[in-house]
């Protein structure tokens, strides 16, 4: 009964490279969320996806960041041309439903991105 | 804009004490509220989910209450243990689809 799986757990990128963060939700969950935790700050909502659709990306930086959740395979958070300020822990969460009683969000262990 | 405040920011207690962690939020129009714990360098573990229509939820030694109209939630931890040491996060859902707004957390240390 695997929970939310994120990989890699740690990722080091040089400035200007691309970072791809993967998230496999709990089996049967079709709602995925990405959050970012900057050093010494709280978690901030980035994006909410439901299979093949972006529902709310109001927390995503306007440039260089994109997210997808294809019909098959994990959700991907992609950061192009990374800068030092992108260094953070990125958490993925999933839920079986987005409304009603089954809305509890389950979080992964996170991917810690370090930009050097 | 929803803002979440957690008090105290840090707490250090001997084991066995009953604890109260407070959370306040500025916008009472929430769908539900979740409490999480986060261990250093780790992910978040969901502790309790309270729907907006509920007043409290219990799980083992944990009890969470919700007073939506006054914008407050409280997490009670009974008979604390060293294994309870972690950061506790309160997160109301203001979007209706797990658009959680997190507080800065309460850092708890329970010493033997």
Coordinates of N, CA, C and O in Angstrom, one line a residue, chain A residues 22-25 29 32 51-52 68-76:
Chain A
X22 N 9.5 14.2 -10.1 CA 8.4 13.2 -10.4 C 7.6 12.9 -9.2 O 8.1 12.8 -8.1
X23 N 6.3 12.6 -9.4 CA 5.4 12.3 -8.3 C 4.4 11.2 -8.8 O 3.7 11.4 -9.7
X24 N 4.4 10.1 -8.1 CA 3.4 9.0 -8.3 C 2.4 9.1 -7.2 O 2.8 8.9 -6.0
X25 N 1.2 9.4 -7.4 CA 0.2 9.6 -6.3 C -0.2 8.2 -5.8 O 0.2 7.1 -6.3
X29 N -5.7 7.6 -6.7 CA -5.9 9.0 -6.5 C -5.7 9.7 -7.9 O -4.7 9.5 -8.5
X32 N -3.8 15.6 -7.9 CA -2.4 15.8 -7.5 C -2.1 17.3 -7.2 O -2.6 18.2 -7.9
X51 N -6.0 14.4 -13.6 CA -5.6 13.7 -14.7 C -5.7 14.5 -16.1 O -6.8 14.8 -16.5
X52 N -4.6 14.8 -16.6 CA -4.4 15.5 -17.9 C -4.9 17.0 -17.9 O -4.8 17.7 -18.9
X68 N 2.6 18.8 -15.2 CA 1.7 18.0 -16.0 C 1.4 16.7 -15.2 O 2.1 16.3 -14.3
X69 N 0.2 16.1 -15.5 CA -0.2 14.9 -14.9 C -0.9 14.1 -16.0 O -2.1 14.2 -16.3
X70 N 0.0 13.3 -16.8 CA -0.6 12.7 -18.0 C -1.5 11.5 -17.6 O -1.5 11.1 -16.4
X71 N -2.2 11.0 -18.6 CA -3.1 9.9 -18.4 C -2.4 8.7 -17.8 O -2.9 8.0 -17.0
X72 N -1.2 8.4 -18.3 CA -0.4 7.3 -17.8 C 0.9 7.9 -17.3 O 1.5 8.8 -17.9
X73 N 1.3 7.4 -16.1 CA 2.6 7.8 -15.6 C 2.5 8.9 -14.5 O 1.4 9.3 -14.2
X74 N 3.6 9.3 -14.0 CA 3.6 10.2 -12.8 C 3.3 11.6 -13.2 O 3.4 12.0 -14.4
X75 N 3.1 12.4 -12.2 CA 3.0 13.9 -12.4 C 4.4 14.4 -12.5 O 5.3 13.9 -11.7
X76 N 4.7 15.4 -13.3 CA 6.0 16.0 -13.4 C 5.9 17.5 -13.2 O 5.1 18.2 -13.7

